[in-house]
Coordinates of C-alpha atoms and ligand atoms in Angstrom, one line a residue:
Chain A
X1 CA 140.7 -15.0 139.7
X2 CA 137.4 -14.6 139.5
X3 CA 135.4 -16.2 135.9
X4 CA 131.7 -17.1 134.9
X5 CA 131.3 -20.3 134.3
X6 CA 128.3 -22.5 132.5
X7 CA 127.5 -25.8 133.0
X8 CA 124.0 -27.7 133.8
X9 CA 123.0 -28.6 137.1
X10 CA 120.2 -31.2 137.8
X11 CA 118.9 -30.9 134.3
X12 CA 118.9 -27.0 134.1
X13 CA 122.1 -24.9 132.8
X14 CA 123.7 -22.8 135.2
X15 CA 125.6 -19.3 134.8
X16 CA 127.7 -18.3 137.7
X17 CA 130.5 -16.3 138.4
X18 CA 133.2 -18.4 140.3
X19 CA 136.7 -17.9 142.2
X20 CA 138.7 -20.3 140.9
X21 CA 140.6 -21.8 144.0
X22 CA 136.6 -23.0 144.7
X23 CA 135.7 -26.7 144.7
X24 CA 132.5 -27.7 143.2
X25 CA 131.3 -28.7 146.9
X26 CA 131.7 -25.6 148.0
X27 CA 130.0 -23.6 144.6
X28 CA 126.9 -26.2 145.7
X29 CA 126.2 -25.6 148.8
X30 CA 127.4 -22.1 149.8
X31 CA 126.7 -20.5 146.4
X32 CA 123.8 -22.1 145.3
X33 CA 123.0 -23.3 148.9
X34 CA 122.2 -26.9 147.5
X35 CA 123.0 -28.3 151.0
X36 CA 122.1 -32.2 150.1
X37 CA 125.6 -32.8 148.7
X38 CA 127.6 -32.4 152.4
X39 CA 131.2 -31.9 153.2
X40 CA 132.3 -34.8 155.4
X41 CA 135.9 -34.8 155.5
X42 CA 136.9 -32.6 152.5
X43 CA 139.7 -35.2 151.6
X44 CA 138.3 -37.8 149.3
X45 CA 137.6 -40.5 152.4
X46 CA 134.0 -40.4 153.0
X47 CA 132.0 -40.2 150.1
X48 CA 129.3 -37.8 151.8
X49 CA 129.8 -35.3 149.2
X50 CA 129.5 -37.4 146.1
X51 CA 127.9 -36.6 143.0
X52 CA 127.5 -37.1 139.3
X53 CA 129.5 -35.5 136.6
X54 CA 129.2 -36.4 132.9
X55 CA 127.6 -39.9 134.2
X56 CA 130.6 -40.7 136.9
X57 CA 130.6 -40.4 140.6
X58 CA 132.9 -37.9 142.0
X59 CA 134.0 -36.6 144.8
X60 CA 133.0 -33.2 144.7
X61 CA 135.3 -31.7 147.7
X62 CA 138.2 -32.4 145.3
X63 CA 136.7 -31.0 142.2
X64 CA 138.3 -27.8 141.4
X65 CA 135.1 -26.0 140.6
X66 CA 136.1 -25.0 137.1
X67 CA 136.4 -28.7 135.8
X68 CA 132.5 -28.6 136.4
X69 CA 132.9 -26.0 133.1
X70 CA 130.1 -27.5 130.6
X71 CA 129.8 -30.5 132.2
X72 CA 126.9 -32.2 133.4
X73 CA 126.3 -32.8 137.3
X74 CA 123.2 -34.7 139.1
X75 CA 123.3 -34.1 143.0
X76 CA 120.6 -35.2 145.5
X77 CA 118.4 -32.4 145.2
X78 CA 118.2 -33.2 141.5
X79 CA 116.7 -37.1 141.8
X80 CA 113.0 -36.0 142.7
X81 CA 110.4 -35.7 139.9
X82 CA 108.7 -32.8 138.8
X83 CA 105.8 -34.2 140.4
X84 CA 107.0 -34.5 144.2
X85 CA 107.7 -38.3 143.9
X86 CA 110.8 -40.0 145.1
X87 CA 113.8 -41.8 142.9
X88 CA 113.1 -45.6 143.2
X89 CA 116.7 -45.5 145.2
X90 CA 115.4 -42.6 147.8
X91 CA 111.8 -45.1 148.1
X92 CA 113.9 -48.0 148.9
X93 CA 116.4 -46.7 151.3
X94 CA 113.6 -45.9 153.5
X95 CA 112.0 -48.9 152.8
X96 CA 114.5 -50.7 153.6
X97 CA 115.8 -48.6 156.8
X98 CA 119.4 -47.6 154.9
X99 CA 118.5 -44.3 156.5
X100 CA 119.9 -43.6 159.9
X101 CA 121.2 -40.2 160.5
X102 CA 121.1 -39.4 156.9
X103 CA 124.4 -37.7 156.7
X104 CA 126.4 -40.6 154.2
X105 CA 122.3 -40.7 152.6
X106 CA 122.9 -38.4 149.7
X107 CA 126.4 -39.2 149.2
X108 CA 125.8 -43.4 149.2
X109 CA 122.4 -42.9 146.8
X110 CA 124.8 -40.9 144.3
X111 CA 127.1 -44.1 144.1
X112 CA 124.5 -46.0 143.7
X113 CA 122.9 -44.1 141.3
X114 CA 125.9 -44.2 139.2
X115 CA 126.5 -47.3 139.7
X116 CA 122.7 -48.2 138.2
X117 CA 122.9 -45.8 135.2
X118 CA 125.2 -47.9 134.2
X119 CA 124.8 -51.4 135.1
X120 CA 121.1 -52.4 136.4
X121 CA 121.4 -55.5 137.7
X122 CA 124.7 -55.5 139.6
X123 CA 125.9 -58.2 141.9
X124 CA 126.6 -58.1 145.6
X125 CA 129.9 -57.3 145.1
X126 CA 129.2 -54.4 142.4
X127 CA 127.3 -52.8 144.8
X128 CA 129.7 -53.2 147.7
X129 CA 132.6 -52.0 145.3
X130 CA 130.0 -48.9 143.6
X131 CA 130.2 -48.1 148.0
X132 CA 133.4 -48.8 149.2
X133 CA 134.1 -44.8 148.9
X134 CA 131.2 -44.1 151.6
X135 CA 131.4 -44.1 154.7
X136 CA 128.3 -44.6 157.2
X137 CA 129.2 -44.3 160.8
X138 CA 125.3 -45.9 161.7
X139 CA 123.8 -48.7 159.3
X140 CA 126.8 -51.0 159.1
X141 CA 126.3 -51.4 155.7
X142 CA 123.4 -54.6 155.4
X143 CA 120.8 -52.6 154.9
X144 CA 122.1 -50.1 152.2
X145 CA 123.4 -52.9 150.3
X146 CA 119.7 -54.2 150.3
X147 CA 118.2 -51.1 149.3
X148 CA 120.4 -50.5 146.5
X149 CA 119.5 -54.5 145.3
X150 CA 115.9 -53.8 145.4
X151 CA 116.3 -50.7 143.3
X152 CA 118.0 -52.4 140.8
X153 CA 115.2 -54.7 140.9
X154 CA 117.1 -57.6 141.3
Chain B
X1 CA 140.3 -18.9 151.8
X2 CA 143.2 -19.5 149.0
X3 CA 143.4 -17.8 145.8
X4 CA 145.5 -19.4 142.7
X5 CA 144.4 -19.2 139.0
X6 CA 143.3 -22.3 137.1
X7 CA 144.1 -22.7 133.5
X8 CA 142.6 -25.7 131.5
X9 CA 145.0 -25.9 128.0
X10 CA 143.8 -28.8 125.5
X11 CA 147.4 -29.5 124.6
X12 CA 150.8 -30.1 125.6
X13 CA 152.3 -27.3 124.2
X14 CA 149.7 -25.2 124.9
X15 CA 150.3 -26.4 128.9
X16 CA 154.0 -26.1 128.7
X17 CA 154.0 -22.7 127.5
X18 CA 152.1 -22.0 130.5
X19 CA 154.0 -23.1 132.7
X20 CA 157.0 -21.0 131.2
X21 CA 154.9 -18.2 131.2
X22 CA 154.4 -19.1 135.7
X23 CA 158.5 -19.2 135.5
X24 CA 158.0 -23.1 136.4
X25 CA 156.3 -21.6 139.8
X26 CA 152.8 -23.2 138.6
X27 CA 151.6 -26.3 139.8
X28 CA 150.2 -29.5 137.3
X29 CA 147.1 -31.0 138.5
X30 CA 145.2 -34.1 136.5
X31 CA 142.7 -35.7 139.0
X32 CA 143.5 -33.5 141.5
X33 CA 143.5 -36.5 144.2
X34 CA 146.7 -35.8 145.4
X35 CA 147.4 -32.0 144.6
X36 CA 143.3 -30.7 146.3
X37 CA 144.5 -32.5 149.1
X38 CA 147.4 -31.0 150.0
X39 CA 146.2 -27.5 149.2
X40 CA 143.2 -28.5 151.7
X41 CA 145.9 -29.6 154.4
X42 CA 148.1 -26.2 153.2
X43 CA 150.9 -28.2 152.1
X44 CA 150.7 -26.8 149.3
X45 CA 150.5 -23.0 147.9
X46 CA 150.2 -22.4 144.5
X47 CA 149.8 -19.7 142.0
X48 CA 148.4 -21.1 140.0
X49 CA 147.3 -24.5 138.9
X50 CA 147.7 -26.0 135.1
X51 CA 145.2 -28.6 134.5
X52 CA 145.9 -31.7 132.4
X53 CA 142.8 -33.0 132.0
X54 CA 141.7 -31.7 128.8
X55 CA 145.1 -32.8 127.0
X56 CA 144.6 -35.4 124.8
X57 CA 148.3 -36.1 123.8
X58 CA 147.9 -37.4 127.6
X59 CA 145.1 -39.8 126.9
X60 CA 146.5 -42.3 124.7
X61 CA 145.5 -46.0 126.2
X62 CA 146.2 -49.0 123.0
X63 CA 148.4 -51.6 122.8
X64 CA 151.9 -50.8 124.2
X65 CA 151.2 -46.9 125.2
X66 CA 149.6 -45.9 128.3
X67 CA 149.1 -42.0 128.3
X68 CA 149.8 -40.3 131.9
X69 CA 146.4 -39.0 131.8
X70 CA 144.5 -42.4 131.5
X71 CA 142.5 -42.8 134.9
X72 CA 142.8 -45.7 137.0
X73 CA 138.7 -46.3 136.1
X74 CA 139.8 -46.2 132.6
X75 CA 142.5 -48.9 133.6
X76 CA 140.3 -50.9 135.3
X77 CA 137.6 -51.6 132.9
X78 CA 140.3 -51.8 130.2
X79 CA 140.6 -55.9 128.4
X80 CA 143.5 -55.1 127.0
X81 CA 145.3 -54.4 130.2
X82 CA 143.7 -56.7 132.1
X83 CA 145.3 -59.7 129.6
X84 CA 148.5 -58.2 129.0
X85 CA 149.6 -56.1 131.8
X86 CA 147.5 -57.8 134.7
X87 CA 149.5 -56.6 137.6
X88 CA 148.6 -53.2 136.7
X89 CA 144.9 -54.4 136.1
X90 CA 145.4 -55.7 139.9
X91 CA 146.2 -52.0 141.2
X92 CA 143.5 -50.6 138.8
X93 CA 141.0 -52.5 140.8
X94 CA 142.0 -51.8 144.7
X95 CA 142.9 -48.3 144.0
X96 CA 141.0 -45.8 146.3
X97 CA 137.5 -45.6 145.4
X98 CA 135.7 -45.5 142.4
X99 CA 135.4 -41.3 142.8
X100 CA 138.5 -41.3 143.3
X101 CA 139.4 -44.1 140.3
X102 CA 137.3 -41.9 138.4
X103 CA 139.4 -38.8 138.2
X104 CA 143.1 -39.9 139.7
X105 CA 145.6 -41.1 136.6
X106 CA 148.1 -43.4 136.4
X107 CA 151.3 -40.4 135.6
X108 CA 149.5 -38.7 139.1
X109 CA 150.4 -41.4 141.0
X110 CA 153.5 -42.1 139.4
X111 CA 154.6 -38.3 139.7
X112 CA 153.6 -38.1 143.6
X113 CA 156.0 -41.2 143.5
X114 CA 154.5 -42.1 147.2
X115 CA 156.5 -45.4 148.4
X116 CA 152.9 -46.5 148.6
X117 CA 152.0 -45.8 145.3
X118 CA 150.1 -48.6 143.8
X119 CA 151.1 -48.6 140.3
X120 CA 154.4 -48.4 140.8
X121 CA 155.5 -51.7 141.3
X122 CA 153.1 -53.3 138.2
X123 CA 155.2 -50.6 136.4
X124 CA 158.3 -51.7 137.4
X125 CA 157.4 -55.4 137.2
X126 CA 156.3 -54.7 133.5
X127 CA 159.9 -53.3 132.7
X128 CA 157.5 -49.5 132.0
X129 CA 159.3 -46.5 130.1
X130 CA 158.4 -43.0 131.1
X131 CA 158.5 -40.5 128.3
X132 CA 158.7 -37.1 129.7
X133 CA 158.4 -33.5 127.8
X134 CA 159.7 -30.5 128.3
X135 CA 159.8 -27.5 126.4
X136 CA 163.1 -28.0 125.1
X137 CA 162.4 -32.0 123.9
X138 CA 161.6 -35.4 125.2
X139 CA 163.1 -38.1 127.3
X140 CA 163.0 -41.7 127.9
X141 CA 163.8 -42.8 131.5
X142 CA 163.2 -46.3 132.8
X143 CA 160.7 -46.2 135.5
X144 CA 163.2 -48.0 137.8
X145 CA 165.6 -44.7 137.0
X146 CA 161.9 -42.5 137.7
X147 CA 162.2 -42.2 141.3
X148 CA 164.3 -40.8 143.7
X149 CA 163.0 -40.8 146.7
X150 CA 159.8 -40.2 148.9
X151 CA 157.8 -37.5 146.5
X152 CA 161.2 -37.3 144.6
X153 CA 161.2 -38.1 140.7
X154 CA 163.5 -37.2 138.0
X155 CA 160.9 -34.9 136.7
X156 CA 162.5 -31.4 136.1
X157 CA 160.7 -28.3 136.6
X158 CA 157.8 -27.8 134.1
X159 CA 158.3 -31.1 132.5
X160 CA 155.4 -33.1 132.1
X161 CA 155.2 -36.8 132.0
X162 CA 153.5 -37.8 128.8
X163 CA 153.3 -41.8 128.6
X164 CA 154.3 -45.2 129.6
X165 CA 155.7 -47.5 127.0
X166 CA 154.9 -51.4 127.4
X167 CA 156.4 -54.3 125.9
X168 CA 153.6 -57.0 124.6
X169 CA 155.3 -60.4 126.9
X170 CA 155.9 -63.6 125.0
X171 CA 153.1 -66.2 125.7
X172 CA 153.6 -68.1 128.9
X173 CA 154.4 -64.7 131.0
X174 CA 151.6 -63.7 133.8
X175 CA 151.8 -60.8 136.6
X176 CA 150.3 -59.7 139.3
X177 CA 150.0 -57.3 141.6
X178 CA 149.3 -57.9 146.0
X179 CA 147.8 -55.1 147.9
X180 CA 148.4 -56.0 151.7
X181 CA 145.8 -54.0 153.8
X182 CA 144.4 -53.8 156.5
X183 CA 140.6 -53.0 155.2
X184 CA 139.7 -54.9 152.2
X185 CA 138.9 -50.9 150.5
X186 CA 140.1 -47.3 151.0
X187 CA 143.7 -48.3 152.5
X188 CA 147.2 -47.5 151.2
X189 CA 149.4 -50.7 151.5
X190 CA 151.4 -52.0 154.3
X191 CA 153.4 -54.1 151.8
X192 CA 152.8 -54.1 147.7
X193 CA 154.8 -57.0 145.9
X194 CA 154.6 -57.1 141.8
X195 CA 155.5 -60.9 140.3
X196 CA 156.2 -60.8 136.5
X197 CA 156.9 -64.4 135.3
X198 CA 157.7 -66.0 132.3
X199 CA 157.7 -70.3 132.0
X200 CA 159.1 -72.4 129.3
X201 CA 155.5 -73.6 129.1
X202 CA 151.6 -73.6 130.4
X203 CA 150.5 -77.4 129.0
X204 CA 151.3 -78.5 132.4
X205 CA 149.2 -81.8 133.7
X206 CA 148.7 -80.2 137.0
X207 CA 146.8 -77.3 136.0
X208 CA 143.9 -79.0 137.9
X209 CA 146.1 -79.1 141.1
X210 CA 145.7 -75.6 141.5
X211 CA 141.9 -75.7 141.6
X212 CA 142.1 -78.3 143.7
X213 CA 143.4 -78.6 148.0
X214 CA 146.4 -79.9 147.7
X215 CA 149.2 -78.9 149.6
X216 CA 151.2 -76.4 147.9
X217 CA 154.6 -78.9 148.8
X218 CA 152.4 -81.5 146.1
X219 CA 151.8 -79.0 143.6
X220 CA 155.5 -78.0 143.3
X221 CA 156.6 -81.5 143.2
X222 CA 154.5 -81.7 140.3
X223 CA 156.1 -78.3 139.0
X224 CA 159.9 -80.3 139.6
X225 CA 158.9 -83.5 137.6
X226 CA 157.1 -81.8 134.7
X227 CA 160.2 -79.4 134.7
X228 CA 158.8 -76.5 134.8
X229 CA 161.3 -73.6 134.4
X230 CA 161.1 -69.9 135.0
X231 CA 162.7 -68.1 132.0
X232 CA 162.6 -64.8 133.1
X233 CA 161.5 -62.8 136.5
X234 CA 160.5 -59.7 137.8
X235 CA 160.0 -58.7 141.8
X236 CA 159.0 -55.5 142.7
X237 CA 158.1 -54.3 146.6
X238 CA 156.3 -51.2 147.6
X239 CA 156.1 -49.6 151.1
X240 CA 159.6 -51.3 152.1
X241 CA 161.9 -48.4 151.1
X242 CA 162.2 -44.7 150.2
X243 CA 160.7 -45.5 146.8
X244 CA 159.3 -48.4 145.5
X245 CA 161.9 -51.0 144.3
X246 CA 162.7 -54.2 142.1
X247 CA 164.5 -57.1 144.3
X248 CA 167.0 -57.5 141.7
X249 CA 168.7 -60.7 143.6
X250 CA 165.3 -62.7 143.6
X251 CA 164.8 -62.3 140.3
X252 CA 168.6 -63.8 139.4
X253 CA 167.8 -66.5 141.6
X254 CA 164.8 -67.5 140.0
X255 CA 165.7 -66.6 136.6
X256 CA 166.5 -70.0 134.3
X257 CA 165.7 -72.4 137.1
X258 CA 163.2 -75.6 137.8
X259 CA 160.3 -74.4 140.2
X260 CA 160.2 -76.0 143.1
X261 CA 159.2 -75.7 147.1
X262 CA 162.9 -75.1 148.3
X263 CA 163.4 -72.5 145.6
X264 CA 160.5 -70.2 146.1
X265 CA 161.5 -70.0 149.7
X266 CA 165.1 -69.0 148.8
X267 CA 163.6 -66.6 146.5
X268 CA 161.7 -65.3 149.2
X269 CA 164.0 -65.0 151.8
X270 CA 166.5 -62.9 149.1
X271 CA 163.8 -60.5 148.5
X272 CA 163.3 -60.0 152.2
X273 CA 167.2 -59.2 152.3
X274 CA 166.6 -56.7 149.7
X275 CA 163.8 -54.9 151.7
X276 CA 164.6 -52.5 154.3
X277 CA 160.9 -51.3 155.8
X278 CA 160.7 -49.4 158.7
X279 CA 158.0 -49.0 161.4
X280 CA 154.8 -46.7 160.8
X281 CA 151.6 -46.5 161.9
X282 CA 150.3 -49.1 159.0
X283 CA 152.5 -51.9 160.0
X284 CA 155.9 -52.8 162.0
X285 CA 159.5 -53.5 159.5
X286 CA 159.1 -56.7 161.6
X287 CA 155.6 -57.7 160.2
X288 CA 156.5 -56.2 157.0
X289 CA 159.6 -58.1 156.4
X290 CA 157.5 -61.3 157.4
X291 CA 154.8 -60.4 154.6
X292 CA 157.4 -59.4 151.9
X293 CA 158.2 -63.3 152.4
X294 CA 154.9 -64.4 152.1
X295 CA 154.0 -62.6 149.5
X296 CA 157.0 -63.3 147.2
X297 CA 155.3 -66.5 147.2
X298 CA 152.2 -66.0 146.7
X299 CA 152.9 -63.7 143.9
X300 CA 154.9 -66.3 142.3
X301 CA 152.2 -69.2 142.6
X302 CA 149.4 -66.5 141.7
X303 CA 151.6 -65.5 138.4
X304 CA 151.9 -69.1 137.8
X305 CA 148.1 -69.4 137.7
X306 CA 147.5 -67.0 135.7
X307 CA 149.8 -68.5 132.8
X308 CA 148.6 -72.0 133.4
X309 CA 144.7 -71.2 133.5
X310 CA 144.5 -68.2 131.4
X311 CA 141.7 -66.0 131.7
X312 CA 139.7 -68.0 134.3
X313 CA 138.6 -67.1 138.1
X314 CA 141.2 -69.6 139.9
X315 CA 138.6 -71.1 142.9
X316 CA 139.0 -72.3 145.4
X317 CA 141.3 -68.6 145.6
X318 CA 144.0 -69.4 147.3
X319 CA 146.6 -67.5 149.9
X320 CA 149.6 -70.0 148.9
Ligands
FAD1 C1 140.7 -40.9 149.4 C2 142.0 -41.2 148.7 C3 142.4 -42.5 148.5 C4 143.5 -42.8 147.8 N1 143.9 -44.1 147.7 C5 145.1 -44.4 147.1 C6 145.5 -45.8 147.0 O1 144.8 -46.7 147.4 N2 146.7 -46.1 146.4 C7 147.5 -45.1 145.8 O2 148.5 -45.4 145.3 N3 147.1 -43.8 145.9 C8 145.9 -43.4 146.5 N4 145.5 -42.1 146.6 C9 146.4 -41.1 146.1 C10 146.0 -40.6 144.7 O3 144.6 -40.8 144.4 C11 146.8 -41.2 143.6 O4 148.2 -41.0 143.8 C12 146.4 -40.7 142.2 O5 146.8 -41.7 141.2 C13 146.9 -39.4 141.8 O6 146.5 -39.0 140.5 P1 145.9 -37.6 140.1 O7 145.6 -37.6 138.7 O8 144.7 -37.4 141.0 O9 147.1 -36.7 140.5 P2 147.1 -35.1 140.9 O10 146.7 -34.9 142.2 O11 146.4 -34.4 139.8 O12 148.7 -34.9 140.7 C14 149.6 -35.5 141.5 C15 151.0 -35.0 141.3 O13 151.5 -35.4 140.0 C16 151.8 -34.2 139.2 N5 151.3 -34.6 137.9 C17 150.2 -35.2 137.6 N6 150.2 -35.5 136.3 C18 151.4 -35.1 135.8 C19 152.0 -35.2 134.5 N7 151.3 -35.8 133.4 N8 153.2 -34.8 134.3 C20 153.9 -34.2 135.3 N9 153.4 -34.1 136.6 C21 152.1 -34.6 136.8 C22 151.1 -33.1 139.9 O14 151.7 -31.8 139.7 C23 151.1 -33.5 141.3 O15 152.3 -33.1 141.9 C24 144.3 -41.8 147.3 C25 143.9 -40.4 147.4 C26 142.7 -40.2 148.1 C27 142.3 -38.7 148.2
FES2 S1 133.8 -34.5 151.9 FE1 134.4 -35.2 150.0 S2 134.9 -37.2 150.4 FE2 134.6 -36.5 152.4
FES3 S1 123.1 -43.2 158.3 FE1 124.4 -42.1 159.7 S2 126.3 -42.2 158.6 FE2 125.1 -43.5 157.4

């Protein structure tokens, strides 16, 4: 069943003519080939595709892609200013080294970002519990949890 | 790729009628954490999909009514249910993740009726009713009479789970909920124990005890001279049998009775009589039986805490 569907993406609105067996990870990055957000596993488990709906991290391999109807989603692609210049989360995880590979990257600095919007000076274990649904096969974790503390500017 | 249609109706009789309209041959999805799955693993086939998340007769969450569409997230951030009903606070918390505690409800996990399913035994604990609607009326089942087996529920065809209906507890009542994994996130467990409890009081002198290292064998001598008595009892396992159960036995035997070392571990050793847990790749019915035990216990003593100290972060934490 095929259906357009509106809803605002990174700050813009978005019209799109969907199939509605799609998942909103799969509108993102093979549709509108925003290839930040990745597809991990595509069960829930590792966080990589995670972004922000309505101000709440989601999975997005789970999100049937018409629940995404007029709602308001924040991936990766959507953190950089106007101007070129990085999120204070993107700044730190470099600063930091949170980056290895990259591939949990996106996924880990949409937790945190959600995380942040909503509480900016979490604890330890606020972060740890904002990133318990990301997995990252390289960093073992220390120097993520830093970043996301210096962000926070804690 | 799959194809099924996807309807989003804002209310229940918009959703039932629906699903008559599918012939009952639709599928019901809320947060989608379990159903998206299984369509990904091709478990599942549907036509068509009926979305509840827009419902708002599903989204009642005050006092005594927890709508089926209330998300663990929701749950967990919840006062309310974290004073009254904490053993479902408890399962709120160590749920998934938070994208998944986000989306997933509590009448998802309670309709997937996994023998895993972490709010099932709070539930039961909490002596929860299910009100279910159809198009030809409503229902009140007990959650114990909710499950049937592995993925099996009393649910009919097209029926939709609407709420749960709580009880407020008398004062002196705590619960609690243990989650035994492996990882300390992300993990379904290998044994979940509910403790309801209600005592005959919570002025009790050794309330500092608890806070303090003594040996647990001290701090229930103090519970025998102080005569502190457990009016009323609720045990519930998960991950032990087909579906997750009460241990109906226990809770007789520690029903009306003066707490004391001796009989907590009869208490224990009846619940593990009651379990029948088999071997998978999360744990061996050996080991599990062994932490049913434990954890009877230490649900008791945690329940017991949380009466005496109301309200506070019991530290040193301890296992019991
Ligand atoms: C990564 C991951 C981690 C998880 N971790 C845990 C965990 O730690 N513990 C745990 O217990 N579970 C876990 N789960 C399983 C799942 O998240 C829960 O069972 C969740 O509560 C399901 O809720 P939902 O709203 O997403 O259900 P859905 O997937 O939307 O629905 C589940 C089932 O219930 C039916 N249904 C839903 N609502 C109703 C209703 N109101 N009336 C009638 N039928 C209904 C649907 O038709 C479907 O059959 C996990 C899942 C994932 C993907
Ligand atoms: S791809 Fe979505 S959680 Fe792994
Ligand atoms: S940096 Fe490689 S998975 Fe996290």
């Amino acid at each position: 069943m095929k259906r357009e569907m509106m809803f605002k993406l990174n700050g813009e609105a978005v019209n799109v003519e969907v199939e509605s067996a799609w998942t909103l990870l799969y509108l993102l990055r093979e549709i509108l080939e925003l290839t930040g957000t990745k597809l991990g596993c595509g069960y829930g488990e590792c966080g990589a595709c995670t972004v922000i709906m309505d101000g709440q991290a989601v999975n997005a391999c789970l999100v049937p892609v018409l629940e995404a109807e007029g709602k308001n989603v924040t991936t990766i692609e959507g953190l950089v200013q106007p101007d070129g210049q990085l999120h204070p989360l993107q700044r730190t995880f470099i600063d930091h080294g949170a980056v290895q590979c990259g591939f949990c990257t996106p996924g880990m600095i949409m937790s945190a970002k959600a995380l942040l919007d909503e509480n900016q000076s979490p604890t330890d274990e606020e972060i740890k519990e904002s990133i318990a649904g990301n997995l990252c096969r390289c960093t073992g974790y220390v120097k993520i949890i830093e970043a996301v503390k210096a962000a926070s500017g804690r | 790729m799959l194809h099924y249609d996807y309807h989003k109706p804002d209310s229940l009789k918009e959703a039932l009628g629906l699903m008559a309209q599918y012939k009952d041959e639709a599928v019901f999805i809320a947060g989608g954490t379990d159903v998206m799955v299984q369509i990904e693993q091709r478990k599942l086939k549907p036509r068509a999909l009926i979305s509840l998340r827009n419902v708002v007769d599903l989204k009642r969450n005050e006092d005594t009514t927890i709508g089926a569409g209330v998300t663990l997230r929701e749950l967990q951030k919840n006062p309310m249910i974290q004073e009254h009903f904490s053993a479902l606070h408890d399962a709120a918390c160590n749920l998934g993740s938070i994208q998944i505690r986000n989306v997933a409800t509590i009448g998802g996990n309670i309709c997937t009726a996994a023998p895993s399913a972490d709010t099932a035994c709070p539930l039961l604990v909490l002596d929860a009713k299910a009100l279910l609607v159809s198009a030809t009326g409503e229902r009140e089942v007990d959650i114990d009479e909710f499950f049937v087996g592995p993925g099996k529920t009393v649910l009919r065809k097209g029926e939709i789970l609407k709420e749960f209906k709580i009880r407020r507890f008398t004062e002196n009542t705590g619960s609690v909920y243990i989650k035994h994994t492996r990882r300390a996130a992300m993990d379904l467990p290998i044994v979940g124990i509910a403790v309801r409890i209600t005592l005959n009081r919570n002025d009790v002198k050794c309330r500092d005890a608890l806070c303090a290292l003594e040996p647990i064998s001290k701090i229930m001598g103090y519970f025998e001279d102080e005569e502190l008595k457990c009016e009323d009892a609720r045990i519930a396992m998960g991950v032990v049998a087909p579906r997750p159960i009460r241990a109906r036995h226990a809770e007789a035997a520690l029903k009306g009775k003066v707490l004391s070392e001796k009989l907590i571990a009869e208490v224990s050793e009846i619940a593990v009589s009651e379990a029948s847990p088999r071997d998978s790749v999360r744990g061996e019915a050996w080991y599990r039986s062994e932490m049913v035990k434990v954890l009877v216990k230490r649900g008791i003593m945690k329940a017991i805490e949380r009466i005496v100290r109301p309200g506070e972060v019991v530290y040193p934490e301890r296992l019991w």
